[in-house]
Short mmCIF file of C-alpha atoms in Angstrom, two decimals:
data_model
loop_
_atom_site.label_atom_id
_atom_site.label_comp_id
_atom_site.label_asym_id
_atom_site.label_seq_id
_atom_site.Cartn_x
_atom_site.Cartn_y
_atom_site.Cartn_z
CA MET A 1 -18.81 -146.15 32.99
CA LEU A 2 -21.46 -146.38 30.28
CA LEU A 3 -25.15 -145.99 31.05
CA ILE A 4 -27.90 -147.21 28.71
CA LYS A 5 -31.23 -145.65 29.73
CA ASN A 6 -34.87 -146.38 28.95
CA GLY A 7 -34.35 -149.48 26.83
CA GLN A 8 -36.48 -152.61 26.57
CA ILE A 9 -34.10 -155.33 27.77
CA ILE A 10 -34.40 -158.78 26.22
CA ASP A 11 -32.43 -161.52 27.96
CA PRO A 12 -32.82 -164.84 26.12
CA GLU A 13 -31.10 -166.74 28.95
CA SER A 14 -33.78 -165.88 31.53
CA GLN A 15 -36.44 -165.41 28.82
CA LYS A 16 -37.36 -162.10 30.42
CA GLU A 17 -38.26 -158.80 28.78
CA TYR A 18 -38.52 -155.62 30.82
CA GLN A 19 -37.74 -151.92 30.75
CA ALA A 20 -34.70 -150.87 32.75
CA ASP A 21 -31.40 -149.04 32.62
CA LEU A 22 -28.20 -150.97 32.03
CA LEU A 23 -24.88 -149.92 33.56
CA LEU A 24 -21.57 -151.10 32.10
CA ASP A 25 -18.33 -150.78 34.03
CA GLY A 26 -15.47 -151.49 31.68
CA PRO A 27 -15.96 -154.83 29.91
CA VAL A 28 -18.75 -156.14 32.16
CA ILE A 29 -22.36 -155.42 33.07
CA ALA A 30 -22.26 -153.70 36.47
CA GLY A 31 -25.96 -153.31 37.17
CA ILE A 32 -29.53 -153.35 35.95
CA GLY A 33 -32.15 -151.01 37.39
CA THR A 34 -32.91 -147.30 37.48
CA TYR A 35 -30.03 -144.83 37.34
CA GLU A 36 -30.16 -141.06 37.20
CA ASP A 37 -28.34 -139.24 34.43
CA ASP A 38 -26.61 -137.02 36.96
CA GLY A 39 -23.47 -136.25 35.00
CA THR A 40 -21.31 -138.89 36.69
CA TRP A 41 -21.24 -141.34 33.79
CA ASP A 42 -18.63 -141.27 31.03
CA THR A 43 -21.18 -142.08 28.31
CA VAL A 44 -24.98 -142.05 28.32
CA ILE A 45 -27.13 -143.63 25.62
CA ASP A 46 -30.84 -142.95 25.49
CA ALA A 47 -32.34 -146.22 24.21
CA SER A 48 -35.96 -145.08 24.29
CA GLY A 49 -38.02 -147.07 21.79
CA CYS A 50 -35.20 -149.57 21.34
CA VAL A 51 -34.42 -153.12 22.38
CA VAL A 52 -31.29 -153.72 24.44
CA ALA A 53 -30.06 -157.28 23.88
CA PRO A 54 -26.87 -159.34 24.13
CA GLY A 55 -24.47 -158.67 21.28
CA LEU A 56 -25.08 -161.00 18.36
CA VAL A 57 -22.81 -163.99 17.72
CA ASP A 58 -22.26 -165.23 14.16
CA VAL A 59 -20.79 -168.73 13.96
CA HIS A 60 -20.16 -168.60 10.20
CA VAL A 61 -18.26 -165.78 8.49
CA HIS A 62 -15.61 -165.56 5.78
CA PHE A 63 -13.23 -162.62 6.23
CA ARG A 64 -10.91 -163.77 3.38
CA ASP A 65 -7.84 -162.90 5.46
CA PRO A 66 -5.17 -164.06 4.83
CA GLY A 67 -4.96 -164.40 1.08
CA GLN A 68 -7.94 -162.72 -0.59
CA LEU A 69 -7.84 -159.18 0.71
CA HIS A 70 -9.47 -157.74 -2.41
CA LYS A 71 -12.73 -159.27 -1.11
CA GLU A 72 -12.51 -158.57 2.62
CA ASP A 73 -10.03 -158.37 5.46
CA ILE A 74 -10.36 -158.93 9.18
CA HIS A 75 -10.82 -155.22 9.86
CA THR A 76 -13.48 -154.49 7.22
CA GLY A 77 -15.24 -157.73 8.10
CA ALA A 78 -15.29 -156.75 11.75
CA ALA A 79 -16.64 -153.31 10.85
CA ALA A 80 -19.47 -154.96 8.90
CA ALA A 81 -20.15 -157.22 11.87
CA ALA A 82 -20.33 -154.31 14.31
CA ALA A 83 -22.71 -152.45 11.97
CA GLY A 84 -24.94 -155.52 12.00
CA GLY A 85 -24.99 -155.77 15.80
CA PHE A 86 -22.48 -158.61 16.07
CA THR A 87 -19.92 -158.50 18.87
CA THR A 88 -18.51 -161.99 18.25
CA VAL A 89 -17.85 -163.81 14.98
CA ILE A 90 -16.39 -167.23 14.20
CA THR A 91 -14.22 -167.09 11.08
CA MET A 92 -14.04 -170.02 8.70
CA ALA A 93 -10.81 -171.79 7.82
CA ASN A 94 -10.87 -171.62 3.99
CA THR A 95 -8.40 -168.75 3.73
CA VAL A 96 -5.23 -168.76 1.62
CA PRO A 97 -3.41 -170.55 3.16
CA PRO A 98 -6.08 -172.40 5.10
CA VAL A 99 -6.12 -172.24 8.88
CA ASP A 100 -4.42 -175.57 9.42
CA THR A 101 -1.34 -174.35 11.31
CA VAL A 102 -0.82 -172.53 14.57
CA GLU A 103 0.97 -169.75 12.69
CA THR A 104 -2.02 -168.89 10.49
CA LEU A 105 -4.40 -169.28 13.42
CA CYS A 106 -2.39 -166.87 15.57
CA TYR A 107 -2.29 -164.30 12.76
CA ILE A 108 -6.09 -164.18 12.73
CA ILE A 109 -6.28 -164.00 16.52
CA GLU A 110 -3.80 -161.11 16.72
CA GLU A 111 -5.46 -159.13 13.90
CA GLY A 112 -8.85 -159.79 15.46
CA LYS A 113 -7.73 -158.21 18.73
CA LYS A 114 -7.26 -154.91 16.88
CA THR A 115 -10.84 -154.70 15.58
CA GLY A 116 -12.90 -153.83 18.65
CA ILE A 117 -15.03 -156.99 18.47
CA HIS A 118 -14.30 -160.63 19.24
CA VAL A 119 -12.93 -162.37 16.14
CA LEU A 120 -12.55 -166.06 16.97
CA PRO A 121 -11.10 -168.42 14.38
CA ALA A 122 -12.19 -171.96 13.59
CA ALA A 123 -9.36 -174.13 12.27
CA ALA A 124 -9.51 -176.66 9.46
CA ILE A 125 -10.49 -180.25 10.16
CA SER A 126 -8.16 -181.61 7.47
CA LYS A 127 -4.67 -180.53 6.45
CA GLY A 128 -4.81 -178.23 3.46
CA MET A 129 -8.58 -178.75 3.54
CA GLU A 130 -7.92 -181.71 1.27
CA GLY A 131 -10.04 -184.16 3.26
CA LYS A 132 -7.25 -186.70 3.63
CA GLU A 133 -5.47 -186.18 6.95
CA LEU A 134 -6.60 -184.59 10.19
CA THR A 135 -4.96 -181.43 11.44
CA ASP A 136 -3.40 -181.41 14.89
CA MET A 137 -6.65 -180.46 16.55
CA GLU A 138 -5.22 -180.58 20.05
CA ASP A 139 -2.44 -178.10 19.29
CA LEU A 140 -4.78 -175.83 17.34
CA LYS A 141 -7.28 -175.76 20.18
CA ALA A 142 -4.51 -174.96 22.65
CA ALA A 143 -3.47 -172.06 20.39
CA GLY A 144 -6.98 -170.60 20.34
CA ALA A 145 -9.14 -172.42 17.79
CA VAL A 146 -12.72 -172.41 19.06
CA GLY A 147 -13.92 -175.11 16.65
CA PHE A 148 -13.08 -176.93 13.46
CA THR A 149 -14.50 -176.89 9.94
CA ASP A 150 -13.61 -177.45 6.31
CA ASP A 151 -16.50 -175.20 5.30
CA GLY A 152 -16.56 -174.66 1.57
CA LYS A 153 -15.54 -178.26 1.00
CA PRO A 154 -17.48 -181.35 2.04
CA LEU A 155 -15.59 -184.16 3.75
CA MET A 156 -16.13 -187.29 1.67
CA ASP A 157 -14.04 -189.79 3.69
CA GLN A 158 -16.42 -191.00 6.34
CA LYS A 159 -13.69 -192.70 8.35
CA LEU A 160 -11.88 -189.36 8.57
CA VAL A 161 -15.15 -187.75 9.64
CA GLU A 162 -15.52 -190.34 12.38
CA ARG A 163 -11.96 -189.77 13.59
CA ALA A 164 -12.54 -186.02 13.61
CA MET A 165 -15.73 -186.41 15.62
CA ASN A 166 -14.04 -188.69 18.16
CA GLN A 167 -11.24 -186.18 18.56
CA ALA A 168 -13.66 -183.26 18.84
CA ALA A 169 -15.70 -185.11 21.47
CA ARG A 170 -12.52 -185.68 23.49
CA LEU A 171 -11.49 -182.02 23.17
CA ASP A 172 -15.07 -180.77 23.74
CA VAL A 173 -15.10 -178.53 20.67
CA PRO A 174 -17.77 -178.27 17.95
CA LEU A 175 -17.33 -179.39 14.37
CA SER A 176 -19.15 -177.61 11.53
CA PHE A 177 -19.89 -179.37 8.27
CA HIS A 178 -20.60 -178.15 4.75
CA GLU A 179 -22.90 -180.86 3.43
CA GLU A 180 -22.89 -181.01 -0.38
CA ASP A 181 -21.85 -184.22 -2.10
CA PRO A 182 -20.20 -183.05 -5.35
CA SER A 183 -21.06 -186.30 -7.14
CA PHE A 184 -24.67 -185.08 -7.40
CA ILE A 185 -23.78 -181.55 -8.56
CA LYS A 186 -23.12 -180.26 -12.07
CA ASP A 187 -23.62 -176.52 -11.60
CA PRO A 188 -23.08 -175.42 -7.98
CA GLY A 189 -24.97 -172.52 -6.48
CA ILE A 190 -28.26 -172.97 -8.39
CA ASN A 191 -31.00 -175.35 -7.26
CA HIS A 192 -31.77 -178.25 -9.57
CA GLY A 193 -35.41 -177.54 -10.32
CA ALA A 194 -37.78 -175.32 -12.26
CA VAL A 195 -35.42 -172.34 -12.44
CA SER A 196 -32.37 -174.35 -13.50
CA ASP A 197 -34.52 -175.99 -16.17
CA LYS A 198 -35.58 -172.55 -17.40
CA LEU A 199 -31.93 -171.48 -17.51
CA GLY A 200 -30.87 -174.64 -19.32
CA ILE A 201 -28.48 -175.87 -16.62
CA TYR A 202 -28.59 -178.84 -14.26
CA GLY A 203 -27.72 -177.16 -10.97
CA SER A 204 -27.35 -178.66 -7.51
CA PRO A 205 -30.08 -181.00 -6.23
CA ALA A 206 -31.15 -181.08 -2.60
CA GLN A 207 -30.03 -184.71 -2.49
CA ALA A 208 -26.42 -183.50 -2.41
CA GLU A 209 -27.08 -181.87 0.96
CA GLU A 210 -29.46 -184.45 2.32
CA SER A 211 -27.22 -187.47 1.76
CA LEU A 212 -24.18 -186.13 3.63
CA THR A 213 -26.36 -184.69 6.39
CA ALA A 214 -27.86 -188.12 7.01
CA ARG A 215 -24.40 -189.72 7.08
CA ASP A 216 -22.95 -187.22 9.52
CA CYS A 217 -25.98 -187.22 11.81
CA ARG A 218 -25.55 -190.95 12.14
CA ILE A 219 -21.82 -190.68 12.88
CA ALA A 220 -22.52 -187.89 15.39
CA LEU A 221 -24.97 -190.17 17.18
CA GLY A 222 -22.29 -192.82 17.50
CA THR A 223 -19.46 -190.54 18.61
CA GLY A 224 -21.25 -188.07 20.86
CA ALA A 225 -19.57 -185.13 19.15
CA ALA A 226 -21.20 -181.71 18.97
CA VAL A 227 -21.85 -181.23 15.26
CA ASN A 228 -23.21 -178.16 13.50
CA ILE A 229 -24.81 -178.74 10.11
CA GLN A 230 -24.12 -175.50 8.28
CA HIS A 231 -26.44 -173.34 6.16
CA ILE A 232 -29.18 -175.93 5.68
CA SER A 233 -31.51 -175.37 2.75
CA SER A 234 -33.72 -178.43 2.27
CA ARG A 235 -36.93 -179.55 3.93
CA ASN A 236 -35.63 -183.12 4.04
CA THR A 237 -32.50 -181.91 5.82
CA VAL A 238 -34.72 -180.37 8.50
CA GLN A 239 -36.50 -183.69 8.94
CA THR A 240 -33.22 -185.60 9.17
CA ILE A 241 -31.84 -183.26 11.82
CA ARG A 242 -35.09 -183.38 13.77
CA ALA A 243 -34.95 -187.19 13.83
CA ALA A 244 -31.27 -187.23 14.80
CA ARG A 245 -31.89 -184.90 17.72
CA GLN A 246 -34.82 -187.00 18.87
CA ALA A 247 -32.51 -190.02 18.80
CA GLY A 248 -30.06 -188.24 21.08
CA ALA A 249 -27.44 -186.91 18.69
CA ARG A 250 -25.71 -183.65 19.64
CA VAL A 251 -26.56 -182.19 16.25
CA TYR A 252 -27.14 -178.48 15.79
CA ALA A 253 -28.37 -176.69 12.70
CA GLU A 254 -27.87 -173.23 11.30
CA VAL A 255 -29.88 -171.39 8.68
CA THR A 256 -28.97 -168.19 6.87
CA PRO A 257 -31.29 -165.20 6.45
CA HIS A 258 -31.13 -165.60 2.67
CA HIS A 259 -32.35 -169.19 2.87
CA PHE A 260 -35.37 -168.32 5.05
CA THR A 261 -36.12 -165.22 2.94
CA LEU A 262 -35.55 -166.09 -0.73
CA THR A 263 -36.28 -168.96 -3.11
CA GLU A 264 -34.70 -170.15 -6.34
CA GLU A 265 -36.84 -167.59 -8.18
CA ALA A 266 -34.46 -164.88 -6.95
CA VAL A 267 -31.84 -166.17 -9.39
CA LEU A 268 -33.99 -165.01 -12.30
CA GLU A 269 -34.03 -161.44 -10.93
CA LYS A 270 -30.69 -161.14 -9.15
CA GLY A 271 -28.48 -163.48 -11.16
CA THR A 272 -25.15 -164.21 -9.51
CA LEU A 273 -26.15 -162.17 -6.45
CA ALA A 274 -28.56 -165.01 -5.66
CA LYS A 275 -25.99 -167.75 -6.28
CA MET A 276 -24.72 -169.51 -3.16
CA ASN A 277 -23.77 -172.92 -1.81
CA PRO A 278 -26.05 -174.56 -0.94
CA PRO A 279 -28.46 -172.87 -3.33
CA LEU A 280 -31.74 -171.15 -2.67
CA ARG A 281 -34.44 -173.76 -3.07
CA THR A 282 -38.23 -173.88 -3.31
CA GLU A 283 -40.97 -172.16 -1.33
CA ALA A 284 -41.75 -175.50 0.33
CA ASP A 285 -38.13 -175.70 1.49
CA ARG A 286 -38.23 -172.12 2.75
CA GLN A 287 -41.36 -172.79 4.76
CA ALA A 288 -39.81 -175.95 6.23
CA LEU A 289 -36.80 -173.91 7.36
CA ILE A 290 -39.10 -171.44 9.09
CA GLN A 291 -40.96 -174.31 10.76
CA GLY A 292 -37.61 -175.73 11.90
CA LEU A 293 -36.81 -172.40 13.50
CA LYS A 294 -40.21 -172.32 15.19
CA ASP A 295 -40.06 -175.81 16.66
CA GLY A 296 -36.41 -175.57 17.73
CA THR A 297 -34.94 -178.02 15.24
CA ILE A 298 -32.82 -175.16 13.90
CA ASP A 299 -30.87 -173.59 16.74
CA LEU A 300 -28.80 -170.95 14.99
CA ILE A 301 -29.18 -168.10 12.55
CA ALA A 302 -25.80 -167.49 10.89
CA THR A 303 -24.91 -165.30 7.95
CA ASP A 304 -22.33 -167.28 5.95
CA HIS A 305 -20.97 -163.80 5.14
CA ALA A 306 -19.10 -164.50 1.88
CA PRO A 307 -17.62 -161.42 0.19
CA HIS A 308 -16.70 -161.41 -3.52
CA SER A 309 -15.53 -158.59 -5.77
CA PRO A 310 -17.82 -156.99 -8.39
CA GLU A 311 -15.59 -158.40 -11.14
CA GLU A 312 -16.02 -161.93 -9.83
CA LYS A 313 -19.78 -161.63 -9.50
CA ALA A 314 -20.03 -160.06 -12.98
CA LYS A 315 -18.99 -163.35 -14.58
CA PRO A 316 -21.61 -165.60 -16.22
CA LEU A 317 -23.91 -167.45 -13.83
CA THR A 318 -22.14 -170.79 -14.13
CA GLU A 319 -18.68 -169.22 -13.70
CA ALA A 320 -19.18 -166.66 -10.92
CA PRO A 321 -18.31 -167.69 -7.35
CA SER A 322 -21.08 -168.58 -4.93
CA GLY A 323 -21.88 -166.56 -1.85
CA ILE A 324 -23.21 -163.24 -0.60
CA ILE A 325 -22.43 -160.84 2.22
CA GLY A 326 -24.88 -160.90 5.12
CA LEU A 327 -23.66 -159.38 8.37
CA GLU A 328 -25.29 -155.97 7.93
CA THR A 329 -28.75 -157.22 6.93
CA ALA A 330 -29.11 -160.34 9.11
CA LEU A 331 -30.97 -158.91 12.09
CA ALA A 332 -33.28 -156.79 9.94
CA LEU A 333 -34.12 -159.79 7.73
CA ALA A 334 -34.91 -161.86 10.81
CA ILE A 335 -37.23 -159.14 12.12
CA THR A 336 -38.82 -158.55 8.71
CA GLU A 337 -39.27 -162.20 7.71
CA LEU A 338 -39.70 -163.93 11.07
CA ALA A 339 -40.86 -161.49 13.77
CA ILE A 340 -43.31 -159.32 11.84
CA PRO A 341 -45.17 -162.30 10.30
CA GLY A 342 -45.39 -163.85 13.78
CA HIS A 343 -43.12 -166.86 13.24
CA LEU A 344 -40.68 -165.99 16.06
CA SER A 345 -40.66 -163.45 18.86
CA LEU A 346 -37.83 -160.96 19.17
CA SER A 347 -36.59 -162.95 22.17
CA GLN A 348 -36.48 -166.15 20.10
CA ILE A 349 -34.57 -164.37 17.35
CA ILE A 350 -32.02 -163.06 19.84
CA GLU A 351 -31.74 -166.55 21.33
CA LYS A 352 -30.84 -168.00 17.91
CA MET A 353 -28.48 -165.15 17.06
CA SER A 354 -26.74 -164.77 20.42
CA LEU A 355 -27.39 -167.23 23.25
CA ASN A 356 -27.45 -170.48 21.27
CA PRO A 357 -24.31 -169.69 19.25
CA ALA A 358 -22.53 -168.74 22.47
CA LYS A 359 -23.53 -172.01 24.11
CA LEU A 360 -22.36 -174.09 21.15
CA TYR A 361 -18.91 -172.49 21.32
CA HIS A 362 -18.71 -172.34 25.15
CA LEU A 363 -18.60 -168.54 25.17
CA PRO A 364 -19.57 -166.46 28.24
CA CYS A 365 -21.77 -164.05 26.26
CA GLY A 366 -25.38 -164.23 25.08
CA CYS A 367 -27.10 -163.01 28.23
CA ILE A 368 -27.79 -159.82 30.16
CA GLU A 369 -27.06 -160.09 33.86
CA PRO A 370 -24.64 -158.47 36.32
CA GLY A 371 -21.13 -159.75 35.73
CA ALA A 372 -21.82 -160.85 32.15
CA PRO A 373 -19.70 -159.43 29.31
CA GLY A 374 -20.51 -155.89 28.28
CA ASP A 375 -21.39 -156.99 24.74
CA ILE A 376 -24.65 -155.32 23.76
CA VAL A 377 -26.70 -154.53 20.67
CA ILE A 378 -29.29 -151.77 20.76
CA PHE A 379 -31.78 -151.78 17.90
CA ASN A 380 -35.06 -150.16 16.95
CA PRO A 381 -37.40 -153.05 16.03
CA THR A 382 -39.88 -150.82 14.16
CA GLU A 383 -37.59 -148.52 12.18
CA THR A 384 -37.63 -149.10 8.42
CA TRP A 385 -34.60 -148.48 6.23
CA THR A 386 -33.40 -149.19 2.73
CA VAL A 387 -30.29 -151.25 2.13
CA LYS A 388 -27.90 -148.97 0.25
CA LYS A 389 -24.27 -149.23 1.28
CA PHE A 390 -22.05 -151.49 3.31
CA HIS A 391 -19.15 -151.35 5.72
CA SER A 392 -17.89 -154.56 4.15
CA LYS A 393 -15.25 -154.22 1.45
CA SER A 394 -17.67 -156.07 -0.86
CA SER A 395 -21.28 -155.36 -1.82
CA ASN A 396 -22.49 -158.67 -3.26
CA SER A 397 -25.95 -158.71 -1.72
CA PRO A 398 -29.32 -159.48 -3.33
CA PHE A 399 -30.95 -157.19 -0.75
CA THR A 400 -29.53 -153.89 -1.99
CA GLY A 401 -32.46 -151.52 -2.55
CA ARG A 402 -34.82 -153.53 -0.38
CA GLN A 403 -36.69 -151.90 2.50
CA LEU A 404 -36.29 -153.76 5.79
CA THR A 405 -37.59 -153.27 9.31
CA GLY A 406 -35.32 -153.30 12.34
CA LYS A 407 -32.30 -150.99 12.58
CA VAL A 408 -29.15 -151.45 14.62
CA LYS A 409 -28.49 -148.19 16.46
CA TRP A 410 -25.52 -149.01 18.67
CA THR A 411 -23.17 -151.95 19.09
CA ILE A 412 -21.13 -152.15 22.27
CA CYS A 413 -18.30 -154.65 22.80
CA ASP A 414 -16.38 -154.99 26.06
CA GLY A 415 -18.21 -151.90 27.28
CA LYS A 416 -17.06 -149.73 24.38
CA VAL A 417 -19.19 -148.33 21.55
CA VAL A 418 -17.90 -149.93 18.34
CA TYR A 419 -20.77 -148.79 16.09
CA LYS A 420 -23.41 -146.09 16.30
CA ASP A 421 -26.04 -145.25 13.73
CA SER A 422 -26.77 -141.78 15.04
CA GLU A 423 -25.24 -138.99 17.07
CA GLU A 424 -27.55 -139.53 20.02
CA VAL A 425 -24.65 -140.61 22.19
CA VAL A 426 -23.66 -138.11 24.87
CA HIS A 427 -19.91 -138.05 25.54
CA ARG A 428 -18.58 -136.21 28.56
#
């Protein structure tokens, strides 16, 4: 049995915060209260000065496995997740080959079981991620797919989108959409605006995201499907999602830490390390994203963890791939950029990084109560640290060298310590 003593428990499900000890018996929470460290426990963690919260759930990661193992694999990706406080991750389907068959899906599931955390794959919506024909969603769900997405590629055939939503509604699984109409884009990864003008390129206008978001919100309203609009970046997208939800659509929205932290100006300093799809936009967009988090329009904070090799990111701005890693800095960025300025409470952050993602994917985690899964993150909300190295196989982050507040100290999955930042764990 594992005993966590003296921590400040945050349970976003009950919206309660209190100091207590937490007892884990195998993979479940056995009790909450006061327990003596009398030598009877297998492991004791002193969580004094720390928050004890449900393990984080990331609904949007790229582990590049199978097919691009020079960037990441399931095991290094899972190690990065554990170091960031995540006990569950949803992997995207744009691997090589894509996750459009039961065989590829089962490979990810079996490798994920070896990592110590919960690695749950989403399967592709369309065969080959070509946007032309639906995958066998029923068979893929039966084999273990927790959702469906063609993330990385927008779906341009609206009739196929409607069929996918109808099928997803019948199967009661979420769909996640990458909303960027390529007909508006000349140079992906860089916002069309003042910075792209300075660089002499056209970039990617917000209209590319806003147009497809509006289309899919409308189709979601008609079909009743649960739809997640991924990595939103535009203030108009926030408004569209807010209106769709008010109209009754089951539309959810995720935002990445880099989109609520940085603006297009970061491209001038960080170059390709600040290139991502959709791109970083203006300060007005950033503030609208924060407001969307505050008023509940944006339900989820997800990393879009997208590893690339140094050689790939060293290419010229218009040639380098888009995307950055994010698992190991996500919680600290949320604390630094959202909690400390007073935009969100720690409980609200945990809700958007644990409870809400779990609810969207029908997972039993995201809360702290007897009988709940023993998936726990313990973090010091006031400790400052400098981003230096990563457990990920890649290091393409614009936050390297930056000082952040909020440090993950332990991550526990199924009642077992899968990451610890210090040696303050007592093993008997």
